[in-house]
């Protein structure tokens, strides 16, 4: 089994690997993939590189696990929202947008690395077979996540709740706005609580789609 894929189904035995991933996410967020070294990750982890190599063979493997863990968490948070048939499409989309905004603020290291799509694609030439498979899994999860948003927009358009904007285009604009929170948010930013910021952003992006 690909150990990177297994991370998304973690149990107690995976705790050590998750600690490495979380430390690495912090460094990747601050320095980017290419500028990060194993020494940097070990320093944040507070250990030697030997502890890292116990779980991972390369920096790329760690980076891919950061991506997979972040995307798995987002999908896990989104699933109970998109399956709520009792909610109108605009209410469902607002709940999904609010959740996404909150994750961008509370899990900023992993989420910021996950939205660094340009840098991720630049890695493709350097990856091996297993790494390309893990990268492919991440891309599939990302596409699935975006499709859930597009489906909610499409339903809203069909019901006349949203104006006739192409759902995929609306999704790119919506998630782009929410992902940008990662670039400026710091605890206490604007003097507002996380829930207030998430709610304001959710209202902003959903109201922009209304008929």
PDB file of C-alpha atoms in Angstrom:
ATOM      1  CA  UNK A   1       0.000   0.000   0.000  1.00  0.00           C
ATOM      2  CA  UNK A   2       1.216   3.482  -0.811  1.00  0.00           C
ATOM      3  CA  UNK A   3       2.096   4.948   2.597  1.00  0.00           C
ATOM      4  CA  UNK A   4       1.116   8.423   1.436  1.00  0.00           C
ATOM      5  CA  UNK A   5      -2.389   7.253   0.529  1.00  0.00           C
ATOM      6  CA  UNK A   6      -2.631   5.393   3.857  1.00  0.00           C
ATOM      7  CA  UNK A   7      -2.209   8.638   5.775  1.00  0.00           C
ATOM      8  CA  UNK A   8      -5.753   9.678   4.942  1.00  0.00           C
ATOM      9  CA  UNK A   9      -6.964   6.576   6.802  1.00  0.00           C
ATOM     10  CA  UNK A  10      -4.772   7.197   9.826  1.00  0.00           C
ATOM     11  CA  UNK A  11      -5.057   5.507  13.204  1.00  0.00           C
ATOM     12  CA  UNK A  12      -3.104   5.661  16.476  1.00  0.00           C
ATOM     13  CA  UNK A  13      -0.026   4.105  14.821  1.00  0.00           C
ATOM     14  CA  UNK A  14       0.108   6.999  12.370  1.00  0.00           C
ATOM     15  CA  UNK A  15       0.551   9.682  15.035  1.00  0.00           C
ATOM     16  CA  UNK A  16       4.300   9.970  14.519  1.00  0.00           C
ATOM     17  CA  UNK A  17       3.889  10.447  10.797  1.00  0.00           C
ATOM     18  CA  UNK A  18       1.187  13.062  11.321  1.00  0.00           C
ATOM     19  CA  UNK A  19       3.509  15.021  13.635  1.00  0.00           C
ATOM     20  CA  UNK A  20       6.101  15.094  10.850  1.00  0.00           C
ATOM     21  CA  UNK A  21       3.460  16.215   8.343  1.00  0.00           C
ATOM     22  CA  UNK A  22       2.209  19.021  10.583  1.00  0.00           C
ATOM     23  CA  UNK A  23       5.733  20.306  11.215  1.00  0.00           C
ATOM     24  CA  UNK A  24       6.499  20.151   7.505  1.00  0.00           C
ATOM     25  CA  UNK A  25       3.282  21.997   6.624  1.00  0.00           C
ATOM     26  CA  UNK A  26       4.418  24.917   8.769  1.00  0.00           C
ATOM     27  CA  UNK A  27       7.754  25.133   6.940  1.00  0.00           C
ATOM     28  CA  UNK A  28       6.227  24.638   3.483  1.00  0.00           C
ATOM     29  CA  UNK A  29       3.762  27.436   4.252  1.00  0.00           C
ATOM     30  CA  UNK A  30       6.537  29.827   5.234  1.00  0.00           C
ATOM     31  CA  UNK A  31       9.212  28.927   2.677  1.00  0.00           C
ATOM     32  CA  UNK A  32       7.528  27.018  -0.126  1.00  0.00           C
ATOM     33  CA  UNK A  33       8.380  23.507  -1.289  1.00  0.00           C
ATOM     34  CA  UNK A  34      11.647  24.119  -3.086  1.00  0.00           C
ATOM     35  CA  UNK A  35      13.212  26.276  -0.360  1.00  0.00           C
ATOM     36  CA  UNK A  36      12.380  23.812   2.423  1.00  0.00           C
ATOM     37  CA  UNK A  37      14.985  21.272   3.578  1.00  0.00           C
ATOM     38  CA  UNK A  38      14.745  18.205   5.785  1.00  0.00           C
ATOM     39  CA  UNK A  39      16.852  20.121   8.331  1.00  0.00           C
ATOM     40  CA  UNK A  40      14.194  22.842   8.406  1.00  0.00           C
ATOM     41  CA  UNK A  41      11.464  20.289   9.085  1.00  0.00           C
ATOM     42  CA  UNK A  42      13.536  18.587  11.787  1.00  0.00           C
ATOM     43  CA  UNK A  43      14.112  21.934  13.499  1.00  0.00           C
ATOM     44  CA  UNK A  44      10.382  22.676  13.714  1.00  0.00           C
ATOM     45  CA  UNK A  45       9.714  19.100  14.795  1.00  0.00           C
ATOM     46  CA  UNK A  46      12.373  19.403  17.494  1.00  0.00           C
ATOM     47  CA  UNK A  47      14.149  16.209  16.474  1.00  0.00           C
ATOM     48  CA  UNK A  48      16.859  14.830  14.222  1.00  0.00           C
ATOM     49  CA  UNK A  49      16.399  14.025  10.554  1.00  0.00           C
ATOM     50  CA  UNK A  50      16.537  10.364  11.537  1.00  0.00           C
ATOM     51  CA  UNK A  51      13.048  10.614  12.998  1.00  0.00           C
ATOM     52  CA  UNK A  52      11.758  11.986   9.717  1.00  0.00           C
ATOM     53  CA  UNK A  53      13.480   9.326   7.632  1.00  0.00           C
ATOM     54  CA  UNK A  54      11.857   6.680   9.824  1.00  0.00           C
ATOM     55  CA  UNK A  55       8.596   7.617   8.098  1.00  0.00           C
ATOM     56  CA  UNK A  56       9.586   9.252   4.808  1.00  0.00           C
ATOM     57  CA  UNK A  57      12.195   8.787   2.124  1.00  0.00           C
ATOM     58  CA  UNK A  58      11.989  12.295   0.683  1.00  0.00           C
ATOM     59  CA  UNK A  59      10.691  15.813   1.112  1.00  0.00           C
ATOM     60  CA  UNK A  60       8.347  15.235  -1.828  1.00  0.00           C
ATOM     61  CA  UNK A  61       6.683  12.328  -0.019  1.00  0.00           C
ATOM     62  CA  UNK A  62       6.012  14.570   2.982  1.00  0.00           C
ATOM     63  CA  UNK A  63       4.685  17.365   0.778  1.00  0.00           C
ATOM     64  CA  UNK A  64       2.250  15.004  -0.911  1.00  0.00           C
ATOM     65  CA  UNK A  65       1.000  13.753   2.439  1.00  0.00           C
ATOM     66  CA  UNK A  66       0.367  17.345   3.502  1.00  0.00           C
ATOM     67  CA  UNK A  67      -1.755  17.788   0.378  1.00  0.00           C
ATOM     68  CA  UNK A  68      -3.663  14.537   0.879  1.00  0.00           C
ATOM     69  CA  UNK A  69      -4.316  15.151   4.563  1.00  0.00           C
ATOM     70  CA  UNK A  70      -5.582  18.687   3.921  1.00  0.00           C
ATOM     71  CA  UNK A  71      -7.863  17.587   1.091  1.00  0.00           C
ATOM     72  CA  UNK A  72      -9.164  14.586   3.041  1.00  0.00           C
ATOM     73  CA  UNK A  73     -10.103  16.866   5.918  1.00  0.00           C
ATOM     74  CA  UNK A  74     -11.903  19.290   3.620  1.00  0.00           C
ATOM     75  CA  UNK A  75     -13.884  16.493   1.962  1.00  0.00           C
ATOM     76  CA  UNK A  76     -14.765  15.079   5.367  1.00  0.00           C
ATOM     77  CA  UNK A  77     -16.087  18.469   6.494  1.00  0.00           C
ATOM     78  CA  UNK A  78     -18.000  19.025   3.258  1.00  0.00           C
ATOM     79  CA  UNK A  79     -19.782  15.669   3.009  1.00  0.00           C
ATOM     80  CA  UNK A  80     -22.393  16.213   5.755  1.00  0.00           C
ATOM     81  CA  UNK A  81     -23.222  19.609   4.247  1.00  0.00           C
ATOM     82  CA  UNK A  82     -23.770  18.552   0.632  1.00  0.00           C
ATOM     83  CA  UNK A  83     -25.975  15.623   1.704  1.00  0.00           C
ATOM     84  CA  UNK A  84     -28.437  17.850   3.594  1.00  0.00           C
ATOM     85  CA  UNK A  85     -31.507  17.596   1.378  1.00  0.00           C
ATOM     86  CA  UNK A  86     -33.464  19.717   3.894  1.00  0.00           C
ATOM     87  CA  UNK A  87     -31.458  22.810   2.960  1.00  0.00           C
ATOM     88  CA  UNK A  88     -32.103  24.978  -0.090  1.00  0.00           C
ATOM     89  CA  UNK A  89     -29.111  25.156  -2.479  1.00  0.00           C
ATOM     90  CA  UNK A  90     -28.156  28.680  -1.404  1.00  0.00           C
ATOM     91  CA  UNK A  91     -28.242  27.722   2.293  1.00  0.00           C
ATOM     92  CA  UNK A  92     -26.206  24.602   1.563  1.00  0.00           C
ATOM     93  CA  UNK A  93     -23.657  26.585  -0.441  1.00  0.00           C
ATOM     94  CA  UNK A  94     -23.411  29.193   2.296  1.00  0.00           C
ATOM     95  CA  UNK A  95     -22.742  26.491   4.909  1.00  0.00           C
ATOM     96  CA  UNK A  96     -20.059  24.970   2.669  1.00  0.00           C
ATOM     97  CA  UNK A  97     -18.432  28.357   2.053  1.00  0.00           C
ATOM     98  CA  UNK A  98     -18.449  29.167   5.759  1.00  0.00           C
ATOM     99  CA  UNK A  99     -16.837  25.823   6.553  1.00  0.00           C
ATOM    100  CA  UNK A 100     -14.145  26.368   3.926  1.00  0.00           C
ATOM    101  CA  UNK A 101     -13.373  29.849   5.224  1.00  0.00           C
ATOM    102  CA  UNK A 102     -13.096  28.547   8.777  1.00  0.00           C
ATOM    103  CA  UNK A 103     -10.664  25.802   7.718  1.00  0.00           C
ATOM    104  CA  UNK A 104      -8.527  28.379   5.912  1.00  0.00           C
ATOM    105  CA  UNK A 105      -8.128  30.214   9.221  1.00  0.00           C
ATOM    106  CA  UNK A 106      -7.882  27.370  11.746  1.00  0.00           C
ATOM    107  CA  UNK A 107      -5.727  24.923   9.750  1.00  0.00           C
ATOM    108  CA  UNK A 108      -3.753  27.510   7.865  1.00  0.00           C
ATOM    109  CA  UNK A 109      -0.475  25.638   7.345  1.00  0.00           C
ATOM    110  CA  UNK A 110      -1.977  22.535   5.733  1.00  0.00           C
ATOM    111  CA  UNK A 111      -4.653  24.456   3.868  1.00  0.00           C
ATOM    112  CA  UNK A 112      -2.225  27.020   2.466  1.00  0.00           C
ATOM    113  CA  UNK A 113       0.068  24.292   1.176  1.00  0.00           C
ATOM    114  CA  UNK A 114      -2.941  22.551  -0.382  1.00  0.00           C
ATOM    115  CA  UNK A 115      -3.906  25.641  -2.372  1.00  0.00           C
ATOM    116  CA  UNK A 116      -0.369  26.140  -3.694  1.00  0.00           C
ATOM    117  CA  UNK A 117      -1.437  24.502  -6.936  1.00  0.00           C
ATOM    118  CA  UNK A 118       1.158  26.154  -9.185  1.00  0.00           C
ATOM    119  CA  UNK A 119       4.091  24.909  -7.145  1.00  0.00           C
ATOM    120  CA  UNK A 120       2.568  21.445  -6.889  1.00  0.00           C
ATOM    121  CA  UNK A 121       2.341  21.103 -10.666  1.00  0.00           C
ATOM    122  CA  UNK A 122       5.954  22.207 -11.064  1.00  0.00           C
ATOM    123  CA  UNK A 123       6.964  19.122  -9.075  1.00  0.00           C
ATOM    124  CA  UNK A 124       5.647  16.649 -11.640  1.00  0.00           C
ATOM    125  CA  UNK A 125       8.934  16.220 -13.518  1.00  0.00           C
ATOM    126  CA  UNK A 126      10.755  15.254 -10.313  1.00  0.00           C
ATOM    127  CA  UNK A 127       8.318  12.650  -9.026  1.00  0.00           C
ATOM    128  CA  UNK A 128       8.492   8.863  -9.180  1.00  0.00           C
ATOM    129  CA  UNK A 129       5.705   6.409  -9.967  1.00  0.00           C
ATOM    130  CA  UNK A 130       4.306   6.218  -6.419  1.00  0.00           C
ATOM    131  CA  UNK A 131       4.589   9.963  -5.965  1.00  0.00           C
ATOM    132  CA  UNK A 132       2.745  10.610  -9.217  1.00  0.00           C
ATOM    133  CA  UNK A 133       0.026   8.241  -8.015  1.00  0.00           C
ATOM    134  CA  UNK A 134      -0.271  10.179  -4.747  1.00  0.00           C
ATOM    135  CA  UNK A 135      -0.336  13.469  -6.635  1.00  0.00           C
ATOM    136  CA  UNK A 136      -3.029  12.042  -8.883  1.00  0.00           C
ATOM    137  CA  UNK A 137      -5.054  11.057  -5.828  1.00  0.00           C
ATOM    138  CA  UNK A 138      -4.802  14.569  -4.460  1.00  0.00           C
ATOM    139  CA  UNK A 139      -5.910  16.077  -7.775  1.00  0.00           C
ATOM    140  CA  UNK A 140      -8.873  13.694  -7.899  1.00  0.00           C
ATOM    141  CA  UNK A 141      -9.901  14.722  -4.384  1.00  0.00           C
ATOM    142  CA  UNK A 142      -9.489  18.394  -5.223  1.00  0.00           C
ATOM    143  CA  UNK A 143     -11.610  17.984  -8.348  1.00  0.00           C
ATOM    144  CA  UNK A 144     -14.262  16.103  -6.378  1.00  0.00           C
ATOM    145  CA  UNK A 145     -14.316  18.885  -3.802  1.00  0.00           C
ATOM    146  CA  UNK A 146     -14.737  21.579  -6.447  1.00  0.00           C
ATOM    147  CA  UNK A 147     -17.431  19.532  -8.194  1.00  0.00           C
ATOM    148  CA  UNK A 148     -19.529  19.475  -5.018  1.00  0.00           C
ATOM    149  CA  UNK A 149     -19.521  23.279  -5.046  1.00  0.00           C
ATOM    150  CA  UNK A 150     -20.311  23.379  -8.772  1.00  0.00           C
ATOM    151  CA  UNK A 151     -23.233  20.999  -8.227  1.00  0.00           C
ATOM    152  CA  UNK A 152     -24.686  23.259  -5.532  1.00  0.00           C
ATOM    153  CA  UNK A 153     -24.351  26.274  -7.810  1.00  0.00           C
ATOM    154  CA  UNK A 154     -25.952  24.377 -10.709  1.00  0.00           C
ATOM    155  CA  UNK A 155     -28.896  23.383  -8.524  1.00  0.00           C
ATOM    156  CA  UNK A 156     -29.316  26.986  -7.449  1.00  0.00           C
ATOM    157  CA  UNK A 157     -29.302  28.126 -11.089  1.00  0.00           C
ATOM    158  CA  UNK A 158     -31.927  25.521 -12.025  1.00  0.00           C
ATOM    159  CA  UNK A 159     -34.178  26.657  -9.186  1.00  0.00           C
ATOM    160  CA  UNK A 160     -33.777  30.304 -10.082  1.00  0.00           C
ATOM    161  CA  UNK A 161     -32.012  31.121  -6.811  1.00  0.00           C
ATOM    162  CA  UNK A 162     -28.778  32.018  -8.601  1.00  0.00           C
ATOM    163  CA  UNK A 163     -28.314  33.900 -11.860  1.00  0.00           C
ATOM    164  CA  UNK A 164     -27.294  31.961 -14.963  1.00  0.00           C
ATOM    165  CA  UNK A 165     -23.558  31.840 -14.362  1.00  0.00           C
ATOM    166  CA  UNK A 166     -21.614  28.719 -15.470  1.00  0.00           C
ATOM    167  CA  UNK A 167     -21.282  26.610 -12.293  1.00  0.00           C
ATOM    168  CA  UNK A 168     -17.595  25.778 -12.772  1.00  0.00           C
ATOM    169  CA  UNK A 169     -16.721  29.433 -13.321  1.00  0.00           C
ATOM    170  CA  UNK A 170     -18.700  30.434 -10.243  1.00  0.00           C
ATOM    171  CA  UNK A 171     -16.896  27.775  -8.228  1.00  0.00           C
ATOM    172  CA  UNK A 172     -13.465  29.039  -9.274  1.00  0.00           C
ATOM    173  CA  UNK A 173     -14.391  32.582  -8.266  1.00  0.00           C
ATOM    174  CA  UNK A 174     -15.982  31.470  -4.987  1.00  0.00           C
ATOM    175  CA  UNK A 175     -13.132  29.224  -3.857  1.00  0.00           C
ATOM    176  CA  UNK A 176     -10.538  31.710  -5.078  1.00  0.00           C
ATOM    177  CA  UNK A 177     -12.005  34.348  -2.786  1.00  0.00           C
ATOM    178  CA  UNK A 178     -12.148  31.974   0.170  1.00  0.00           C
ATOM    179  CA  UNK A 179      -8.642  30.591  -0.413  1.00  0.00           C
ATOM    180  CA  UNK A 180      -7.218  34.116  -0.387  1.00  0.00           C
ATOM    181  CA  UNK A 181      -8.088  34.306   3.323  1.00  0.00           C
ATOM    182  CA  UNK A 182      -5.026  32.137   3.863  1.00  0.00           C
ATOM    183  CA  UNK A 183      -2.791  34.857   2.455  1.00  0.00           C
ATOM    184  CA  UNK A 184      -3.763  37.623   4.882  1.00  0.00           C
ATOM    185  CA  UNK A 185      -5.434  36.077   7.921  1.00  0.00           C
ATOM    186  CA  UNK A 186      -3.629  36.035  11.245  1.00  0.00           C
ATOM    187  CA  UNK A 187      -5.307  35.366  14.617  1.00  0.00           C
ATOM    188  CA  UNK A 188      -7.101  38.519  15.656  1.00  0.00           C
ATOM    189  CA  UNK A 189      -7.040  39.935  12.123  1.00  0.00           C
ATOM    190  CA  UNK A 190      -9.352  42.901  11.656  1.00  0.00           C
ATOM    191  CA  UNK A 191     -10.298  42.548  15.320  1.00  0.00           C
ATOM    192  CA  UNK A 192     -12.878  39.924  14.369  1.00  0.00           C
ATOM    193  CA  UNK A 193     -13.426  36.339  15.533  1.00  0.00           C
ATOM    194  CA  UNK A 194     -13.011  33.405  13.139  1.00  0.00           C
ATOM    195  CA  UNK A 195     -16.753  32.724  13.033  1.00  0.00           C
ATOM    196  CA  UNK A 196     -17.532  36.355  12.165  1.00  0.00           C
ATOM    197  CA  UNK A 197     -15.010  36.431   9.325  1.00  0.00           C
ATOM    198  CA  UNK A 198     -16.197  33.062   7.984  1.00  0.00           C
ATOM    199  CA  UNK A 199     -19.811  34.208   8.072  1.00  0.00           C
ATOM    200  CA  UNK A 200     -19.098  37.506   6.349  1.00  0.00           C
ATOM    201  CA  UNK A 201     -17.139  35.809   3.560  1.00  0.00           C
ATOM    202  CA  UNK A 202     -19.828  33.153   3.117  1.00  0.00           C
ATOM    203  CA  UNK A 203     -22.498  35.852   2.768  1.00  0.00           C
ATOM    204  CA  UNK A 204     -20.333  37.786   0.320  1.00  0.00           C
ATOM    205  CA  UNK A 205     -19.641  34.912  -2.081  1.00  0.00           C
ATOM    206  CA  UNK A 206     -23.163  33.474  -2.020  1.00  0.00           C
ATOM    207  CA  UNK A 207     -24.930  36.825  -2.364  1.00  0.00           C
ATOM    208  CA  UNK A 208     -22.796  37.527  -5.402  1.00  0.00           C
ATOM    209  CA  UNK A 209     -24.478  34.602  -7.188  1.00  0.00           C
ATOM    210  CA  UNK A 210     -28.092  35.517  -6.470  1.00  0.00           C
ATOM    211  CA  UNK A 211     -30.523  36.413  -9.221  1.00  0.00           C
TER     212      UNK A 211
END
